[in-house]
Coordinates of C-alpha atoms in Angstrom, one line a residue:
X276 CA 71.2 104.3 184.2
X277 CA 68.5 102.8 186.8
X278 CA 70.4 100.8 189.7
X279 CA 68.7 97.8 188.4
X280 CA 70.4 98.0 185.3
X281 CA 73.4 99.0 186.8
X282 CA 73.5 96.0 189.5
X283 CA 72.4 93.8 186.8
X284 CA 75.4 94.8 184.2
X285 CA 77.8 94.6 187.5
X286 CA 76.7 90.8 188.2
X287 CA 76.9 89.5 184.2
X288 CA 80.5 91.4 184.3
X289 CA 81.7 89.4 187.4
X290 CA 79.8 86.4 186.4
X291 CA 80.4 86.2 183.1
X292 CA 84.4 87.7 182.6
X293 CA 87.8 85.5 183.4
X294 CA 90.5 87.5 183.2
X295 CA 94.3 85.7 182.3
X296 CA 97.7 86.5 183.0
X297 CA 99.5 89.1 180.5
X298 CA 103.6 89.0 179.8
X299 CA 104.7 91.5 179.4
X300 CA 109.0 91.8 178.7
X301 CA 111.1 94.8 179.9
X302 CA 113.8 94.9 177.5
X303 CA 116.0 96.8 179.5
X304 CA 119.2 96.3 181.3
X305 CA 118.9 98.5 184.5
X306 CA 115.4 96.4 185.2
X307 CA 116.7 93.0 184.5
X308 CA 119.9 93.6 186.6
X309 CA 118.0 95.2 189.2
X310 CA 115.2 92.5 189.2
X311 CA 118.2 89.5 188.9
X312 CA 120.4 91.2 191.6
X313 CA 117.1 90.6 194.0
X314 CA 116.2 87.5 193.1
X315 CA 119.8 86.1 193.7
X316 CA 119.9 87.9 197.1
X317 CA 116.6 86.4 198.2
X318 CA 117.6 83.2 197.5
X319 CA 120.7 83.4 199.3
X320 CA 118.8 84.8 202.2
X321 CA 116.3 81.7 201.7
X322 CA 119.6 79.6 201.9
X323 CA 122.1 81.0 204.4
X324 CA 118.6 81.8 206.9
X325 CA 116.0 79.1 206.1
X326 CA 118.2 76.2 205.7
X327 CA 121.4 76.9 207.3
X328 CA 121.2 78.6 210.2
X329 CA 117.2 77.3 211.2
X330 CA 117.6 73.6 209.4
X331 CA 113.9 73.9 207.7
X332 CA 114.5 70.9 205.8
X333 CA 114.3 69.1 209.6
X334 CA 111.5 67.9 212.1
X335 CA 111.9 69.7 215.9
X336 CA 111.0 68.0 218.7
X337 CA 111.1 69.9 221.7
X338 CA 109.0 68.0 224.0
X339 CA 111.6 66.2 226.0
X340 CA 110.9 64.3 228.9
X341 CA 114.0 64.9 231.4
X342 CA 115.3 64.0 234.9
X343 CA 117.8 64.9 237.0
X344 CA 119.3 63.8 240.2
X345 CA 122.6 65.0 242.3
X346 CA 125.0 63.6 244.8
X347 CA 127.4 65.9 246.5
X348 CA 130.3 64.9 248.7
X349 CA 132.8 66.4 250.8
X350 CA 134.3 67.4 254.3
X351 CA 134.1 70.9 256.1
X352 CA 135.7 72.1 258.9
X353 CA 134.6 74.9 261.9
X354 CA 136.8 76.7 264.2
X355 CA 134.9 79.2 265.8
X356 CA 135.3 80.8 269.9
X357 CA 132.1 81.6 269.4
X358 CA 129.5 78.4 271.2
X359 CA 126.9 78.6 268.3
X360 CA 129.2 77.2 265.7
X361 CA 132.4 75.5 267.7
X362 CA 135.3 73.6 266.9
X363 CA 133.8 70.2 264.5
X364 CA 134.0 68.7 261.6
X365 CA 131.1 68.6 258.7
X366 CA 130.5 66.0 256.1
X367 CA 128.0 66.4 253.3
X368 CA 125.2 64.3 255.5
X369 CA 125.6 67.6 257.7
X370 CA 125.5 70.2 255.0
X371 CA 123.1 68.5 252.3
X372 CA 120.2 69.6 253.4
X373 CA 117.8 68.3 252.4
X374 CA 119.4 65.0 251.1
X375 CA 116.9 64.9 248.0
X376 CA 115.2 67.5 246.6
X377 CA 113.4 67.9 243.1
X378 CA 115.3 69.4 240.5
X379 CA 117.6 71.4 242.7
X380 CA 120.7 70.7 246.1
X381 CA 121.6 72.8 249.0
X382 CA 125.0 73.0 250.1
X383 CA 125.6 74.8 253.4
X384 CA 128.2 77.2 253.8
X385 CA 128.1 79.0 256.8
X386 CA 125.7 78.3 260.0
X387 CA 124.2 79.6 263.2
X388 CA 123.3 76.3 265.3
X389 CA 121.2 77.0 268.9
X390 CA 121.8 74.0 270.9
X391 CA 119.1 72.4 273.6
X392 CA 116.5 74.0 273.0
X393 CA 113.7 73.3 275.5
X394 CA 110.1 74.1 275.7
X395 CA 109.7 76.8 278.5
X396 CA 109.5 80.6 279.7
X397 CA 112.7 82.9 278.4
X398 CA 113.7 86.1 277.8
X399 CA 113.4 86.9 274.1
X400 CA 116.3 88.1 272.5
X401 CA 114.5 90.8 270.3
X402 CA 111.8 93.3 271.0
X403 CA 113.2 95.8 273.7
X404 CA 111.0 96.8 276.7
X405 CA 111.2 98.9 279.7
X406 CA 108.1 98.0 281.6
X407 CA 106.1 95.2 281.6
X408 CA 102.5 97.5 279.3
X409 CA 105.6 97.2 276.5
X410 CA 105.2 93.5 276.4
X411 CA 101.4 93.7 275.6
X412 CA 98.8 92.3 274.8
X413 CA 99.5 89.0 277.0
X414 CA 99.5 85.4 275.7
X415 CA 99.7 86.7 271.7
X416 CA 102.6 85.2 269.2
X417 CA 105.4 87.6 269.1
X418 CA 107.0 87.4 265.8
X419 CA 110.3 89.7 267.0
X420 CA 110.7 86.7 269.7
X421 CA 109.7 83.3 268.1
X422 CA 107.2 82.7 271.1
X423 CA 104.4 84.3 273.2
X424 CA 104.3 87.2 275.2
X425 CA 103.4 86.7 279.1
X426 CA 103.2 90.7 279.5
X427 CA 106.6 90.6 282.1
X428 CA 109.7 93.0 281.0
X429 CA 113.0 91.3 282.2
X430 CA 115.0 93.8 283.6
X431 CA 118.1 92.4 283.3
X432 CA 117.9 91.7 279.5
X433 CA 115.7 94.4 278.8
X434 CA 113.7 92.4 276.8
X435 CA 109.8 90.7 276.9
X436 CA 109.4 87.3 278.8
X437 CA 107.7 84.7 275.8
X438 CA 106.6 81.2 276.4
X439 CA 108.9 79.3 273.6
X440 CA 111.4 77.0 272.5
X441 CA 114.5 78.5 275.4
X442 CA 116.8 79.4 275.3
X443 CA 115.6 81.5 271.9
X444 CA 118.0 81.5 269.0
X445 CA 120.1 84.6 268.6
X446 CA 121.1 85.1 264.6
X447 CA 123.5 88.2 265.0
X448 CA 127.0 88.0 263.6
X449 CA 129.9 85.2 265.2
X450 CA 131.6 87.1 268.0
X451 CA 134.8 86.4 266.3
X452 CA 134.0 87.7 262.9
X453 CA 131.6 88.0 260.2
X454 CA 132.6 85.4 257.9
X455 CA 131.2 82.1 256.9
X456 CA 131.9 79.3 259.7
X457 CA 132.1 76.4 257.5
X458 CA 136.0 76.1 255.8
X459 CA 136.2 74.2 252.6
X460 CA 133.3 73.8 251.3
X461 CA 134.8 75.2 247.6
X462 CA 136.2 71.6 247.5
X463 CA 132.8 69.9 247.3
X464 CA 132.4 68.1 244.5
X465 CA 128.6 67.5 243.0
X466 CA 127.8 64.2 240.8
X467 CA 125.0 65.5 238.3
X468 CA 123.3 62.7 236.3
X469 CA 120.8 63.9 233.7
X470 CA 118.8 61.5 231.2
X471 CA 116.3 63.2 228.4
X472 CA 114.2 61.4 226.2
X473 CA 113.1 62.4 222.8
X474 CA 109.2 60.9 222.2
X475 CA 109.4 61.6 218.4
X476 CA 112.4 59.9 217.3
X477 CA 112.3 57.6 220.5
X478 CA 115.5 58.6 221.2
X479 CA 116.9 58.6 224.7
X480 CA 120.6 60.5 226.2
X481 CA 122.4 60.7 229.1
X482 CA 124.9 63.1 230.1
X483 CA 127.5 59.6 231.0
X484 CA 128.2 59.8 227.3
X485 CA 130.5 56.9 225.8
X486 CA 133.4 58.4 226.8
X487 CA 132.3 58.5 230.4
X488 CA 133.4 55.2 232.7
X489 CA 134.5 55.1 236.4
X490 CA 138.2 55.2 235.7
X491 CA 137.0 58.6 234.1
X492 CA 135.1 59.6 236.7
X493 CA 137.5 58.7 239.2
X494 CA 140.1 61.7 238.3
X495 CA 137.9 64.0 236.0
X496 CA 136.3 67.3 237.0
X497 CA 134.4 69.8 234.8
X498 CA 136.4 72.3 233.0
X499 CA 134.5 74.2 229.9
X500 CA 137.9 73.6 227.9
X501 CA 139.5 70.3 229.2
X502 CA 136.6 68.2 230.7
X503 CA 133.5 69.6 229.0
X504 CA 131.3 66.5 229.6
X505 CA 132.9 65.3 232.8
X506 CA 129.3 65.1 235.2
X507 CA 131.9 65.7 238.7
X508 CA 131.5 69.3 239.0
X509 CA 133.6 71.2 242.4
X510 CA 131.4 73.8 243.8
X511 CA 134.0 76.3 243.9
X512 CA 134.1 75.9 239.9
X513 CA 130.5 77.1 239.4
X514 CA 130.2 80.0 241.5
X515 CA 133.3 81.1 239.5
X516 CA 131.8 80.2 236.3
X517 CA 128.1 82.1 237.1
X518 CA 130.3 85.0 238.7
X519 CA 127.8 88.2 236.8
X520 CA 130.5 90.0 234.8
X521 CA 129.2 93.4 236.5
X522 CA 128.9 93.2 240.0
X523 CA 130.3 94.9 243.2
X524 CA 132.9 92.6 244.1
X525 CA 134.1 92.7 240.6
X526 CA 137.7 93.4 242.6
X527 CA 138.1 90.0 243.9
X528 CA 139.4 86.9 243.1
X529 CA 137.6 83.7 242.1
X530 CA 138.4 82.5 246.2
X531 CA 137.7 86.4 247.4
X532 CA 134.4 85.8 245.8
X533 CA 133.3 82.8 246.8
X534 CA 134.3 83.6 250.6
X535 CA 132.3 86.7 249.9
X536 CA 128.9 84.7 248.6
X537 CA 129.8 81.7 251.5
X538 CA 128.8 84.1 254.1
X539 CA 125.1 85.3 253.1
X540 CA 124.5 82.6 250.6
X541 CA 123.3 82.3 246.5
X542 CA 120.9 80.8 244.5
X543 CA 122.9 79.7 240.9
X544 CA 121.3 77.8 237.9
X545 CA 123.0 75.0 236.3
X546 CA 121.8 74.4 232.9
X547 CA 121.5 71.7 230.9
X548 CA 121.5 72.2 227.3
X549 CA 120.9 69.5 224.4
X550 CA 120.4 70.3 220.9
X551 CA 121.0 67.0 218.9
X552 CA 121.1 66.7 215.4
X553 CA 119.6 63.2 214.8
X554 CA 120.8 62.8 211.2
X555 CA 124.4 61.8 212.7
X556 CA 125.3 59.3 214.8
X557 CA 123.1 59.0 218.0
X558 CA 126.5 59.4 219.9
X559 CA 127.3 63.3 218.5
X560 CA 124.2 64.4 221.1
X561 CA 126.2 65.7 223.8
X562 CA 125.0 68.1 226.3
X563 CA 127.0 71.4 227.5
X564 CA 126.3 73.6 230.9
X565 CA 125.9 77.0 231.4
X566 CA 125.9 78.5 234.7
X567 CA 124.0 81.8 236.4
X568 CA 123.3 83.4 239.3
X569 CA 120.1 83.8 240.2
X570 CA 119.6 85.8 243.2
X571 CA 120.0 90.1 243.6
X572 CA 123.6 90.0 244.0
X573 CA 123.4 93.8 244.9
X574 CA 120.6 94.0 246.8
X575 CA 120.9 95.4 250.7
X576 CA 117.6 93.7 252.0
X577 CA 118.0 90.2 253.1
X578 CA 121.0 88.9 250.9
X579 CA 122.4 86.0 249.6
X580 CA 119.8 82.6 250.9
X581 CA 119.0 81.2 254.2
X582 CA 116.6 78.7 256.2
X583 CA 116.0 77.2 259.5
X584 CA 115.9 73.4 260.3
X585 CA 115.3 72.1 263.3
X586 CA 116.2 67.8 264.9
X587 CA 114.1 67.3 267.6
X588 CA 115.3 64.3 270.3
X589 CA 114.5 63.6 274.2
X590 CA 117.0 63.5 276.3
X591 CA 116.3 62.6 280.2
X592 CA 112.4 61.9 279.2
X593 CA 113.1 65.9 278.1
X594 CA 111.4 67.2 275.1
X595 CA 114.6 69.1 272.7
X596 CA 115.8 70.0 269.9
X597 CA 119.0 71.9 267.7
X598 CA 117.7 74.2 265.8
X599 CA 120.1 75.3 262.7
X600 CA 119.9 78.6 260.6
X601 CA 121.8 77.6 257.7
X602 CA 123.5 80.0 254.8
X603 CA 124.9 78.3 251.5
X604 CA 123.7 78.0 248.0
X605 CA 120.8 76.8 245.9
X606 CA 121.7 74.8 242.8
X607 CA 118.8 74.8 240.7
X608 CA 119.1 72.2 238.1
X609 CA 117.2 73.3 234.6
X610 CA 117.2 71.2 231.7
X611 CA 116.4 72.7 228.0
X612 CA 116.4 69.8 225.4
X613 CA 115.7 69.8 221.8
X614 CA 116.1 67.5 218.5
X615 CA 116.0 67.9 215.4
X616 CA 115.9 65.3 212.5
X617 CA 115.3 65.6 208.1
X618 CA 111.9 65.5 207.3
X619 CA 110.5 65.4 203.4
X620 CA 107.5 67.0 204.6
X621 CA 109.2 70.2 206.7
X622 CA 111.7 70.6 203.2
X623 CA 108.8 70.7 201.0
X624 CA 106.7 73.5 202.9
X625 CA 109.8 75.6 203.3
X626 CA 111.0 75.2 199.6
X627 CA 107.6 76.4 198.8
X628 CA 107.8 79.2 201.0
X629 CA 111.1 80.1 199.8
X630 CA 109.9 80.5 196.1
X631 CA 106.9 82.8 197.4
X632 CA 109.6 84.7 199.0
X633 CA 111.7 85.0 195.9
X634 CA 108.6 86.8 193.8
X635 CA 109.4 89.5 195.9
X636 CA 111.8 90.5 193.6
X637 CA 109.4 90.8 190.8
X638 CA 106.9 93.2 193.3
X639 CA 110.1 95.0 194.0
X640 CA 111.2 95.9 190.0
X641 CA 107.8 96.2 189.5
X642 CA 107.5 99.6 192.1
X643 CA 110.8 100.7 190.2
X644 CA 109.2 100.7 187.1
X645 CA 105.9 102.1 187.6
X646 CA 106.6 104.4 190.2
X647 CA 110.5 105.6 189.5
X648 CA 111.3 105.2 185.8
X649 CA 110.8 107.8 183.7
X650 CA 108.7 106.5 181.0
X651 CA 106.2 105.1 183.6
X652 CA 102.9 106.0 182.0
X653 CA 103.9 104.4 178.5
X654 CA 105.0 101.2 180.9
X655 CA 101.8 101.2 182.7
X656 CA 99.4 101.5 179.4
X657 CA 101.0 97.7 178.2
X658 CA 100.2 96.0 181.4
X659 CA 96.6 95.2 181.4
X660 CA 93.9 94.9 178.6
X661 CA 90.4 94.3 178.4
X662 CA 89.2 92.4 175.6
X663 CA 85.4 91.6 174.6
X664 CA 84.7 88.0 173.2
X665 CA 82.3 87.6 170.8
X666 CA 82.7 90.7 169.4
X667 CA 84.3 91.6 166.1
X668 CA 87.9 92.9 166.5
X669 CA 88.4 96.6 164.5
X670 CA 91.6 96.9 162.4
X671 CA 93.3 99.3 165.2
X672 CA 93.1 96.1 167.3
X673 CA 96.8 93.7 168.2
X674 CA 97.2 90.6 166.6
X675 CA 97.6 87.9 169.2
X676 CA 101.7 88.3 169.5
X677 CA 102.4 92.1 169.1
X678 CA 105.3 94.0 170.1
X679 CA 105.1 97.6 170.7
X680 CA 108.7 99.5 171.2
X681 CA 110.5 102.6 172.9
X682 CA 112.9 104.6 171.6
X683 CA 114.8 106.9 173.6
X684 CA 116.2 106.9 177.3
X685 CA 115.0 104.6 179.5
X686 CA 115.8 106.5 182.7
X687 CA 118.3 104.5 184.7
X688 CA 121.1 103.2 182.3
X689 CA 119.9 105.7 179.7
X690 CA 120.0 102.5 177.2
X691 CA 117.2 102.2 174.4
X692 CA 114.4 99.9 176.2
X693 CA 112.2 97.6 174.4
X694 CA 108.5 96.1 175.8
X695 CA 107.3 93.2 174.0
X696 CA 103.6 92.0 174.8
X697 CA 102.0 88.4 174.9
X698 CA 98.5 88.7 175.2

């Protein structure tokens, strides 16, 4: 046949053919159960998974717009032999440092303080020397020193002469210890106030639910079990509560552990979580906290958290300052917020996902019995038909409604099966 033909013939087919949906009924019980037993799972699956557990009948709005601020309080005490630290006490103006910061508090726990410090020429308390060619080059910064070299050697420290603030700070372990100066600071308590706002609904939550007034907050303090929405939280508390359940000091005790982190510092999250179901009352969307810490707990290069602060004052028309190397932990405040609300429109695309789901069950009785069952190829000739219009049927042809049966074993239940075709 030319390829004109052919293409021609190919075009009229497509063009000018429709081809319809033919029934065709398995009367047999190992199919039906099979193809039942699947449907019923799938729609339990649809149930229990879709609209259970994931609430697909409901509108999410994740989008929140949150704040968070802190306000920690408390009284530490020092007493140290050694003159960095001393004998004093510290409040939380001393130790909150800084006093505002977004999304996240410090609270100090253990410090290193060099007192009047003055603009001048010293011996640096790092970077050893013998002669004065080990101090070179001359007049360049010298990080091991905190200053600039002046090329001199001091013999008595063994150490190079810089142009800094003097005398320079000297961060090596308390003479009478290595343990974190500060006493008490378990006992600080933190005030966390949260708000989210839901745009969607227009919905807005605080974490001072109802329940929450000041004769509450006068005697409450955050316990997962007895106070879960009490917003006073004692620092001690948390690093207890974001202790890693695998870690090397896994031998001590809640206060064992936090004198063990007071020392070298942390970096913990607190976490806000909301998940409010907007179809009850407002009033049931209360948030919960989860705690972690952050930082490489088991790591043996640089530790725990630390930074340097320094006040600068003039004292007999001097130019000074106190500079602080402060230890403690890093609260990091995170919020995750989400709402959740019935919507027609989210019920209707998942009910219509479901049923495409569900005709899985058909494509899965449908490989058993064209691909598995033992009378197969007799299945597979009463599937499909082609059928010419306009053209004269012959007597071998069906009538509209004709039902062709099996005898014999079916395969599975070995029960007589019967196909009956609607064309």
């Amino acid at each position: 046949m030319p390829l004109k033909q052919s293409i021609r013939n190919w075009l009229i087919g497509y063009f000018f053919s429709y081809e319809t949906p033919k029934v065709v009924q398995i009367e047999s019980k190992c199919i039906g159960v099979l193809n039942r037993v699947a449907q019923l799972l799938l729609f339990g699956v649809v149930i229990v998974w879709v609209f259970i557990i994931f609430k697909g009948y409901q509108h999410v709005d994740n989008g929140a717009v949150a704040v968070t601020t802190s306000k920690l309080k408390g009284i530490a005490h020092s007493n140290s032999t050694d003159p960095r630290v001393g004998d004093r006490v510290w409040d939380s103006i001393d130790l909150h440092v800084p006093p505002q910061d977004n999304g996240a508090f410090f609270l100090t726990t253990n410090v290193i303080v060099t007192k009047s410090q003055t603009p001048g020429t010293c011996p640096s308390v790092k970077g050893p020397c013998e002669i004065d060619s080990d101090c070179a080059p001359v007049e360049t910064p010298y990080h091991l020193g905190n200053g600039v070299t002046n090329g001199i050697c001091n013999q008595t420290t063994k150490t190079c002469m810089i142009r800094a603030w003097c005398p320079t700070e000297d961060d090596s372990p308390p003479i009478d210890g290595d343990y974190a100066r500060l006493e008490h600071t378990a006992n600080f308590t933190v005030l966390i106030k949260n708000h989210v706002y839901f745009p969607y609904f227009d919905v807005g939550r605080s974490n001072l639910i109802e329940l929450v007034d000041k004769a509450y907050l006068s005697h409450c303090r955050y316990h997962p079990d007895n106070h879960p929405h009490c917003p006073i939280f004692r620092i001690g508390d948390i690093v207890s509560l974001s202790r890693p359940t695998k870690d090397q000091d896994a031998v001590l005790d809640n206060d064992a552990y936090y004198r063990s982190i007071s020392r070298r510092g942390a970096v913990i999250s607190i976490r806000i979580h909301w998940d409010c179901d907007l179809d009850y009352n407002e009033t049931e969307c209360k948030p919960y906290y989860k705690f972690q810490r952050l930082d490489n707990y088991n790591s043996n290069s640089a530790p725990g958290y630390n930074f340097r602060y320094a006040t600068s004052y003039r004292e007999d028309g001097a130019e000074k300052r106190r500079l602080v190397k402060a230890y403690g932990i890093q609260f990091i405040l995170e919020v995750e917020a989400i709402a959740r609300k019935f919507s027609f429109q989210q019920f209707i695309l998942n009910i219509g996902s479901s049923l495409a789901l569900i005709s899985i069950a058909s494509i899965l009785s449908d490989i058993v019995l064209f691909n598995l069952h033992k009378n197969r190829k007799f299945f597979k000739t009463h599937v499909s038909d082609s059928v010419a219009v306009n053209k004269r049927p012959s007597n071998n042809t069906q009538s509209n409604h004709s039902t062709t049966s099996l005898n014999g074993n079916n395969g599975f239940l070995k029960d007589k099966g019967q196909i009956s075709t609607v064309s």
